[in-house]
XYZ file of C-alpha atoms in Angstrom:
127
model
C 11.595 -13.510 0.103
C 10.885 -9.998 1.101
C 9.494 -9.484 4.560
C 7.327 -6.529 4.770
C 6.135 -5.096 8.511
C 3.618 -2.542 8.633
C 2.913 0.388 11.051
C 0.740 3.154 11.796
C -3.308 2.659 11.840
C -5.729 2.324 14.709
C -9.265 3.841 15.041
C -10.314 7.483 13.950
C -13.389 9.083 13.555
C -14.565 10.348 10.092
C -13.319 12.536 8.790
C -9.974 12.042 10.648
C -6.630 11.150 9.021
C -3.889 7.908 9.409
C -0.815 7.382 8.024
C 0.531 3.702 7.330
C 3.893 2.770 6.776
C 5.814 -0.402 5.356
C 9.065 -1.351 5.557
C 10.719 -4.202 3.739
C 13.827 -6.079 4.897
C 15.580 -6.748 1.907
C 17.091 -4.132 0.605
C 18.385 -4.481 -3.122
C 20.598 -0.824 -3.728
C 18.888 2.263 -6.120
C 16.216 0.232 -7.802
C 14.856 -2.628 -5.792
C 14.232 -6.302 -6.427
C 10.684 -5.361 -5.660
C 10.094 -2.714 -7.567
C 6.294 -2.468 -6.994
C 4.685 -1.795 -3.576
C 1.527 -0.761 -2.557
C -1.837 -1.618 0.054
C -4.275 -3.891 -0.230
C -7.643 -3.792 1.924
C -9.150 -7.030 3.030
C -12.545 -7.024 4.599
C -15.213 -9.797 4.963
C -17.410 -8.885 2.843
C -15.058 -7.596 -0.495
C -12.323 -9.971 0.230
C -8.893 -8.037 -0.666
C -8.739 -5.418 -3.187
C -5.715 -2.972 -4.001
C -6.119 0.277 -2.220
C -2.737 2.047 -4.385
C 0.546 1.138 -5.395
C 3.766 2.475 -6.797
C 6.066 1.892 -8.907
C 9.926 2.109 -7.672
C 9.934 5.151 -10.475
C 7.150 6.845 -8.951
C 5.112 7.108 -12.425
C 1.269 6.933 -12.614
C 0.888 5.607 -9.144
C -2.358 3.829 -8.916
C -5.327 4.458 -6.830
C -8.324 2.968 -6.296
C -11.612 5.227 -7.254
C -12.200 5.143 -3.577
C -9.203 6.439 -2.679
C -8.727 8.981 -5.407
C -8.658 12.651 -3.632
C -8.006 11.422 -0.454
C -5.379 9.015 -0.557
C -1.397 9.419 -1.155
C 1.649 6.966 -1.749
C 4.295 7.298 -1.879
C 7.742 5.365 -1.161
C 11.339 5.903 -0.580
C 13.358 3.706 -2.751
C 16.917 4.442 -0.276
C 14.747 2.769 3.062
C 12.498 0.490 1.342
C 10.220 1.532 2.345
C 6.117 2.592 1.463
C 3.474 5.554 2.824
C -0.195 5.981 2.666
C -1.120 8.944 3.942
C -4.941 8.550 4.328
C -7.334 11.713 5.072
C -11.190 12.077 4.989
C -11.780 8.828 6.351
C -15.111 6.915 5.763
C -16.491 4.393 8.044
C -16.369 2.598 4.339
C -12.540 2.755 4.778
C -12.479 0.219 7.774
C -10.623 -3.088 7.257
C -7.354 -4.930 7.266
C -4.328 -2.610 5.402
C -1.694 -5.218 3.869
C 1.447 -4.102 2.600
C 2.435 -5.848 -0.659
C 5.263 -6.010 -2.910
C 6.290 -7.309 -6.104
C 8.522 -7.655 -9.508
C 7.676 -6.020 -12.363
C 9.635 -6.313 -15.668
C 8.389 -2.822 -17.228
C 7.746 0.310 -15.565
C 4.265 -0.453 -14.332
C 2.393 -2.611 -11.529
C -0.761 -4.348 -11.487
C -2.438 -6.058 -8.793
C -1.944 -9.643 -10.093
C 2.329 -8.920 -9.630
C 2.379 -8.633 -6.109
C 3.745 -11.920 -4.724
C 4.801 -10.696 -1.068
C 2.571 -9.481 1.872
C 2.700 -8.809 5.073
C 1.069 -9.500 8.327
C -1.754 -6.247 7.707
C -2.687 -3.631 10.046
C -6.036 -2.927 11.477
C -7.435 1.012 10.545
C -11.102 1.323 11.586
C -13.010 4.324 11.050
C -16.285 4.957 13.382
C -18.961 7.667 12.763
């Protein structure tokens, strides 16, 4: 199984900007194994939801309505490896960032797909 370690996050006021990064340890040549990857938010009170995630051909990424505008994946299929670049934070966008990855047999990912996670980061956004 895939191993996925994330980096990057921390505290930032609003408006501020963080970048996350995930990096997964198995390494399958041009088109991975996992050929979805994304983040998932987990916070008390709205349990985890997907945040946005990519397919390994870059199509139609997905992003939550949330995150539309202010949010940007994106991944480098060479390093395995996943972005979001996050800007405009909102104190709304504090929580626990998981990286996730899965196998898709078309060209598209959903959230129900992902089968791998890792450990989460911590971003927390204060007023």
């Amino acid at each position: 199984q895939v191993q996925l370690v994330e980096s990057g996050g921390g505290s930032v006021q609003a408006g501020g900007s963080l970048s996350l990064s995930c990096s997964a340890s198995e390494p399958s040549g041009y088109y991975p194994r996992y050929n979805c990857m994304g983040w998932f938010r987990q916070t008390p009170g709205m349990g985890r939801e997907a945040v946005s995630y990519i397919h390994a051909s870059k199509k139609s990424p997905y992003y939550a309505d949330s995150a539309k505008g202010r949010f940007t994946i994106s991944r480098d299929n060479a390093k395995n490896t996943v972005t979001l670049q996050m800007s405009s934070l909102k104190p709304d966008d504090t929580g626990l960032y998981v990286c996730a990855a899965g196998s898709s047999t078309g060209g598209n990912c959903w959230p129900s797909l992902f089968s791998s996670w890792g450990q989460g980061i911590q971003v927390t956004v204060t007023v």
